[in-house]
Amino acid sequence: MRVLVVGSGSREHALAWKIARSPLVDGLFAAPGNPGIGKLATLVPIKADDVGRLVEFARAERIDLVVVGPEAPLVAGLVDRLAAAGILAFGPTAAAAEIEGSKAFAKEIMTAAGIPTAEHATFREVAPALAWARARGGQVVVKADGLAAGKGVVVCDSIEDAERALREILVDRVHGAAGELVLVEERLTGAEASCIAITDGTRVRMLPPAQDHKRIFTGDRGPNTGGMGAFCPTPKVTPDQLAEVQRTVLVPALRELARRGRPFRGALYAGLMLTPRGPRVLEFNARLGDPETQPILMRVRGDLVPLLVGAARGDLHGIELELDSRAAVGVVLAAEGYPGRVTTGDDIHGADWAPSDDLQVFHGATAADAEGRLLTAGGRVLTVCALGAGIEDAARRAYGGVARIRFRGMQFRTDIGARP
Ligand code: AMP
Ligand code: GLY
């Protein structure tokens, strides 16, 4: 099989690493990929959201399976266009991906399917939104409706916070058109967990539950990011609870999407908050999580490709997921300034040691210069991942890997896996 991975983050590096090991695969390409992925695959200089050129490439190169990492090409209809060209793709159609592309649509699905979520309302104007927030003492979360690279969510402590967030999104339009509509919801408390299903539209295979770390600084301080590290499995979601999430969250969402003529194939990700009143969905994503995928895939044993193909074809019958019983931890190394304006072009030292099955350095925003030196190229630069006997052991091993790497302004949290 000839496989094309779309994307250039650490998630896509982890996917490429697993796919490259499949005996079914004899050609692996990545668009645009990164220098780490370039050691496993042929890099194709096409941006992940350049739908037209990706389809053209896949057709010309007789690609058998396209694995789409990020949300933007899904929402832009890459999978629809590939299907029209007769090319199999892992990922949902644009209509199904709207469950991530519009938070208001996701809420509509949740309400219709009876999926537990935060109390909420949608607004186009500041004044009524502020009144709604005031009635809840400012303890609300303000979310831009559309895609905002994980930065469109503001957790508020006061009515002043809420007003600022509403003005930024609705008036200053800091997220552009993604902020034409805002969702305001009650602020929940509890631990978070990411529960991801690989699905063919009806059947699901649950990936092991993971915990992400959204805030930039150790101790859950500072602004939200795309994710600063993850561990898997999270003991906060027991196997029984995962089965319950499958039954009460993921399967009802899939049924409701199918009922509306938007069958979903690919990875459906439920971001949950485990409240005293039970799990509540904070968001759905139409793809695998980054950084959750990195530790999750460290634990997947055997061949990932049949699972991806089965989901893409709409037939997961007889395809199971085999997991390593060990735990995995992934620590993100981010550039100076992240999640704000980042500096790029800094030399990365110490990331070139040979990885092993138990310790991996997945590249995200990296670049190589003309002499082949490795440079930072964006916010989340690398994810260092390790397997260990338990989460503590895996974290110790991952931080052992982190200690070998340095670049100017390198930021990372020191508490990934410290409080599982
Ligand atoms: P989202 O992109 O909707 O998952 O939001 C990003 C992060 O904001 C989540 O991972 C939570 O940490 C936080 N968050 C979102 N919604 C809520 C909520 N209703 N209550 C408390 N925190 C939230
Ligand atoms: N780590 C959160 C996400 O992928 O959206």
XYZ file of C-alpha atoms and ligand atoms in Angstrom:
448
model
C 0.000 0.000 0.000
C 0.993 3.567 -0.618
C 0.033 5.867 2.242
C 0.012 9.672 2.492
C -0.015 11.320 5.926
C -1.337 14.909 5.892
C 0.015 17.306 8.532
C 3.287 18.342 10.116
C 2.962 18.020 13.872
C 4.180 15.551 16.467
C 0.865 13.715 16.105
C 1.601 13.123 12.425
C 5.169 12.023 13.250
C 3.756 9.443 15.681
C 1.267 8.283 13.017
C 4.016 8.038 10.395
C 6.178 6.064 12.844
C 3.463 3.451 13.381
C 2.413 3.331 9.726
C 6.019 2.947 8.519
C 6.273 -0.269 10.546
C 3.305 -1.894 8.867
C 4.165 -4.823 6.603
C 1.243 -3.691 4.432
C 2.934 -0.404 3.549
C 5.530 -0.138 0.791
C 5.368 3.597 0.130
C 4.963 6.341 2.732
C 4.588 10.060 1.957
C 3.867 13.050 4.162
C 2.568 16.500 3.210
C 4.168 18.693 4.279
C 5.682 16.673 7.153
C 8.796 17.802 9.035
C 12.442 16.683 9.340
C 11.549 13.955 11.854
C 8.884 12.521 9.565
C 11.361 12.875 6.692
C 13.402 10.014 8.195
C 10.414 7.689 7.681
C 8.587 9.065 4.663
C 9.074 10.990 1.436
C 8.185 14.618 2.164
C 5.862 16.358 -0.268
C 5.949 20.180 -0.153
C 2.171 20.710 -0.126
C 0.505 22.477 2.793
C -1.982 20.470 4.848
C -4.871 22.744 3.864
C -4.115 22.885 0.141
C -6.932 20.508 -0.695
C -6.670 20.784 -4.484
C -2.970 19.963 -4.676
C -3.244 17.153 -2.133
C -5.937 15.433 -4.206
C -3.878 15.933 -7.367
C -0.816 14.427 -5.694
C -2.719 11.454 -4.274
C -4.180 10.699 -7.677
C -0.883 11.084 -9.568
C 1.033 8.964 -7.049
C -1.653 6.282 -6.846
C -2.036 6.668 -3.086
C -4.156 3.903 -1.523
C -4.846 5.581 1.827
C -4.661 9.201 2.987
C -4.450 9.696 6.763
C -5.507 13.223 7.699
C -4.062 14.550 10.978
C -5.310 18.134 11.529
C -8.837 19.539 11.482
C -8.453 22.307 8.882
C -8.295 20.037 5.797
C -11.165 17.930 7.161
C -13.390 20.964 7.612
C -12.288 22.184 4.160
C -13.538 18.958 2.552
C -10.327 17.066 1.766
C -11.928 13.690 2.495
C -14.953 14.514 0.297
C -12.692 15.486 -2.594
C -10.556 12.349 -2.180
C -13.680 10.166 -2.099
C -14.887 11.798 -5.326
C -11.525 10.831 -6.846
C -11.925 7.253 -5.608
C -9.199 7.550 -2.948
C -9.665 6.058 0.515
C -9.088 8.449 3.432
C -9.015 8.158 7.208
C -11.026 11.094 8.520
C -14.578 12.462 8.314
C -16.259 14.398 5.512
C -16.651 18.168 5.896
C -20.278 17.740 6.959
C -19.329 15.314 9.742
C -16.243 17.343 10.760
C -18.526 20.260 11.565
C -18.855 18.681 15.000
C -15.421 20.231 15.578
C -15.663 23.109 13.090
C -18.657 24.700 14.817
C -19.068 24.566 18.563
C -22.709 25.623 18.165
C -23.332 22.649 15.859
C -21.612 20.341 18.357
C -23.970 21.580 21.080
C -26.938 21.010 18.788
C -25.847 17.396 18.299
C -25.317 16.954 22.044
C -28.716 18.374 22.900
C -30.478 16.256 20.268
C -28.669 13.083 21.363
C -29.000 13.705 25.097
C -25.241 13.850 25.624
C -24.258 15.429 28.962
C -22.559 18.803 28.502
C -22.294 22.226 30.148
C -25.295 24.538 30.196
C -24.787 27.083 27.401
C -26.153 29.701 25.040
C -24.931 31.253 21.775
C -24.667 34.979 21.022
C -23.709 37.412 18.256
C -23.720 40.505 20.484
C -21.838 41.424 23.625
C -24.732 42.792 25.739
C -26.977 39.706 25.944
C -23.937 37.439 26.323
C -22.745 39.582 29.205
C -26.163 39.426 30.857
C -26.048 35.619 30.640
C -22.540 35.634 32.156
C -23.561 38.084 34.884
C -26.408 35.802 35.956
C -23.697 33.197 36.646
C -21.389 35.536 38.538
C -18.882 35.622 35.683
C -18.011 31.950 36.287
C -18.345 31.125 32.611
C -16.318 29.966 29.652
C -16.391 32.023 26.454
C -15.736 30.158 23.208
C -15.396 31.364 19.628
C -17.716 29.209 17.509
C -15.245 28.334 14.738
C -11.730 26.946 14.536
C -9.134 28.992 16.442
C -6.172 26.602 16.773
C -7.107 25.665 20.324
C -6.943 29.319 21.414
C -10.568 30.364 21.058
C -11.572 29.377 24.600
C -11.362 31.722 27.608
C -12.083 30.381 31.086
C -13.383 33.352 33.135
C -13.178 34.090 36.852
C -15.148 37.311 36.870
C -17.566 39.384 34.854
C -14.610 41.599 33.814
C -12.866 38.527 32.333
C -16.026 37.611 30.475
C -16.489 41.121 29.106
C -12.903 41.257 27.891
C -13.177 37.857 26.194
C -16.503 38.723 24.548
C -15.172 42.020 23.214
C -12.006 40.411 21.863
C -13.940 37.739 20.006
C -17.087 39.592 18.871
C -15.807 43.169 18.449
C -12.029 43.049 17.915
C -12.420 39.781 15.974
C -9.116 38.374 17.187
C -10.109 35.026 15.660
C -11.598 36.548 12.511
C -14.748 34.915 11.147
C -14.400 32.066 13.671
C -15.652 34.602 16.205
C -18.835 35.817 14.493
C -20.720 33.688 16.965
C -19.752 32.941 20.558
C -20.813 30.214 22.872
C -20.968 31.057 26.564
C -21.217 28.161 28.972
C -21.240 27.424 32.684
C -17.772 26.895 34.095
C -17.397 23.308 35.278
C -14.781 21.904 37.596
C -13.105 18.529 37.677
C -10.356 16.516 36.042
C -10.227 16.373 32.263
C -9.887 13.328 30.059
C -9.654 12.718 26.336
C -11.630 9.714 25.130
C -11.090 8.951 21.463
C -12.928 6.409 19.330
C -11.762 5.068 16.015
C -14.985 4.558 14.117
C -16.313 3.308 10.794
C -19.522 5.242 11.306
C -21.242 2.702 13.537
C -18.694 0.407 15.160
C -16.171 1.941 17.547
C -12.805 0.920 18.925
C -11.925 3.011 21.965
C -8.354 4.199 22.272
C -7.082 4.184 25.863
C -8.167 7.327 27.761
C -5.549 10.052 28.031
C -5.079 13.226 29.993
C -3.887 16.365 28.255
C -2.401 19.423 30.001
C -3.831 22.543 28.398
C -2.204 25.375 30.375
C 1.266 26.550 29.419
C 2.828 26.492 32.901
C 3.483 23.804 35.490
C 0.657 23.587 38.019
C -2.020 24.429 35.426
C -1.198 28.127 35.354
C -1.142 30.584 32.457
C -3.065 30.657 29.203
C -4.489 27.666 27.347
C -2.385 26.056 24.633
C -2.921 23.294 22.100
C -1.628 20.913 24.796
C 1.680 20.744 26.681
C 1.848 17.026 27.390
C -0.279 13.969 27.974
C -0.277 10.618 29.682
C -2.141 7.421 28.984
C -4.025 5.648 30.419
C -5.487 8.136 32.859
C -6.607 6.281 35.987
C -9.439 8.831 36.301
C -11.288 6.921 33.596
C -11.570 3.261 34.567
C -12.345 0.628 31.914
C -15.983 0.637 33.109
C -16.191 4.417 32.815
C -14.632 4.291 29.344
C -17.323 1.821 28.308
C -19.908 4.226 29.722
C -18.428 7.136 27.746
C -18.610 4.965 24.639
C -22.276 4.163 25.331
C -23.492 7.585 26.499
C -21.313 9.991 24.513
C -19.589 8.600 21.431
C -22.178 6.185 20.084
C -25.090 8.653 20.522
C -23.062 11.359 18.735
C -22.328 9.001 15.834
C -26.003 7.976 15.620
C -27.181 11.573 15.631
C -24.671 12.541 12.920
C -25.731 9.562 10.794
C -29.411 10.414 11.323
C -28.692 13.852 9.881
C -27.039 12.330 6.837
C -23.530 13.085 8.086
C -22.007 9.663 8.872
C -18.679 10.050 10.658
C -15.642 7.889 9.879
C -12.223 8.418 11.401
C -11.322 9.476 14.939
C -14.012 11.077 17.092
C -12.522 12.733 20.151
C -14.575 13.632 23.209
C -12.906 16.118 25.570
C -14.533 15.444 28.941
C -14.630 17.065 32.320
C -15.222 14.566 35.114
C -17.548 16.548 37.373
C -19.076 15.384 40.648
C -22.321 14.942 38.666
C -20.692 12.676 36.078
C -18.731 13.242 32.865
C -19.625 16.307 30.777
C -18.452 16.876 27.199
C -16.421 20.082 26.765
C -15.752 19.594 23.084
C -15.706 17.155 20.218
C -12.812 16.971 17.819
C -13.042 15.300 14.444
C -9.507 13.915 14.594
C -6.882 12.448 16.873
C -5.619 14.713 19.678
C -2.217 16.332 19.774
C -0.373 15.571 22.109
C -2.601 12.647 23.259
C -1.894 10.612 20.114
C 1.838 10.483 20.847
C 1.602 8.528 24.145
C -1.467 6.609 22.913
C 0.358 5.281 19.852
C 3.384 4.308 21.983
C 0.974 1.833 23.610
C -0.622 0.432 20.454
C 0.875 -2.945 19.653
C 0.845 -4.535 16.262
C -0.267 -2.993 13.028
C -2.238 0.264 13.073
C -2.935 0.260 9.328
C -5.803 -2.305 9.284
C -7.607 -0.155 11.850
C -7.177 3.010 9.764
C -8.233 1.214 6.570
C -11.206 -0.438 8.297
C -12.477 2.899 9.595
C -11.943 4.561 6.221
C -13.766 1.763 4.368
C -16.648 1.719 6.814
C -15.907 -1.797 8.025
C -14.126 -2.351 11.324
C -15.691 -5.790 11.670
C -13.133 -8.231 13.088
C -10.437 -5.570 13.564
C -9.322 -5.154 17.157
C -6.847 -2.910 18.893
C -4.052 -4.510 20.876
C -2.442 -2.459 23.649
C 0.801 -2.608 25.574
C -0.020 -2.911 29.274
C 2.573 -0.270 30.169
C 1.807 3.450 30.629
C 3.064 6.237 28.372
C 3.902 9.885 28.977
C 4.571 12.588 26.375
C 6.168 15.939 27.265
C 5.887 18.818 24.790
C 8.867 21.138 24.307
C 7.586 24.512 23.133
C 9.286 27.584 21.688
C 9.837 30.850 23.520
C 6.694 32.971 23.561
C 4.254 30.103 22.973
C 1.181 30.248 23.037
C 1.625 33.887 21.977
C 4.011 35.079 19.294
C 6.888 32.587 19.111
C 10.484 32.948 18.098
C 11.669 30.495 15.448
C 14.963 29.541 13.834
C 16.757 28.547 17.038
C 19.182 25.615 16.884
C 17.890 22.450 18.517
C 20.627 20.523 20.282
C 20.566 16.950 21.512
C 17.465 15.670 19.700
C 19.346 13.438 17.290
C 19.860 10.297 19.383
C 18.455 7.056 18.082
C 14.956 6.553 19.436
C 13.835 3.189 20.753
C 10.488 1.447 21.103
C 10.335 2.794 24.660
C 11.583 6.351 24.120
C 10.743 8.527 21.133
C 11.241 12.132 20.108
C 8.378 13.147 17.832
C 8.986 16.277 15.791
C 6.388 19.018 15.565
C 7.376 22.512 14.452
C 10.940 21.757 13.348
C 12.823 22.662 10.190
C 16.200 21.770 8.714
C 18.502 24.430 7.267
C 20.702 24.016 4.189
C 23.434 22.348 6.265
C 20.942 19.944 7.805
C 20.921 21.626 11.223
C 17.669 21.212 13.105
C 15.840 24.451 13.934
C 12.676 25.469 15.763
C 9.896 26.465 13.369
C 6.788 27.173 15.450
C 5.073 26.758 18.822
C 5.110 23.109 19.781
C 8.527 21.910 18.672
C 8.962 18.338 19.937
C 7.137 15.734 22.032
C 9.356 13.412 24.059
C 7.484 10.181 24.792
C 8.333 7.194 26.963
C 6.782 3.930 28.046
C 7.181 2.824 31.661
C 5.909 0.336 34.206
C 3.426 2.961 35.430
C 2.814 6.644 34.776
C 5.466 7.718 37.282
C 8.077 5.486 35.692
C 7.094 6.592 32.183
C 7.329 10.248 33.264
C 10.794 9.696 34.754
C 11.951 8.164 31.477
C 10.362 10.885 29.349
C 11.979 13.647 31.433
C 15.289 11.748 31.095
C 14.886 12.256 27.358
C 13.898 15.921 27.787
C 17.095 16.572 29.783
C 19.205 15.703 26.724
C 17.547 18.341 24.524
C 17.938 22.098 24.546
C 17.182 25.130 22.446
C 17.059 28.831 23.281
C 13.869 29.734 25.130
C 12.710 26.089 25.438
C 9.561 25.823 27.565
C 8.110 22.668 29.046
C 5.998 21.678 32.010
C 7.711 19.699 34.744
C 4.522 18.066 36.020
C 3.286 15.914 33.134
C 2.285 12.651 34.778
C 3.059 13.940 38.281
C -0.560 13.864 39.485
C -2.254 11.096 37.527
P -12.301 23.235 24.507
O -11.456 23.635 23.326
O -13.734 23.569 24.361
O -12.043 21.837 24.972
O -11.734 24.099 25.713
C -10.351 24.129 26.003
C -10.158 24.004 27.491
O -10.900 25.015 28.174
C -10.663 22.694 28.070
O -9.750 21.665 27.933
C -10.880 23.096 29.516
O -9.673 23.123 30.225
C -11.401 24.496 29.391
N -12.883 24.468 29.359
C -13.670 24.389 28.263
N -14.977 24.386 28.595
C -15.036 24.475 29.940
C -16.103 24.518 30.896
N -17.384 24.502 30.534
N -15.765 24.621 32.196
C -14.469 24.674 32.580
N -13.424 24.639 31.738
C -13.690 24.530 30.424
N -4.921 18.131 22.800
C -6.168 18.682 22.453
C -6.511 18.601 21.045
O -5.889 17.902 20.258
O -7.459 19.253 20.641
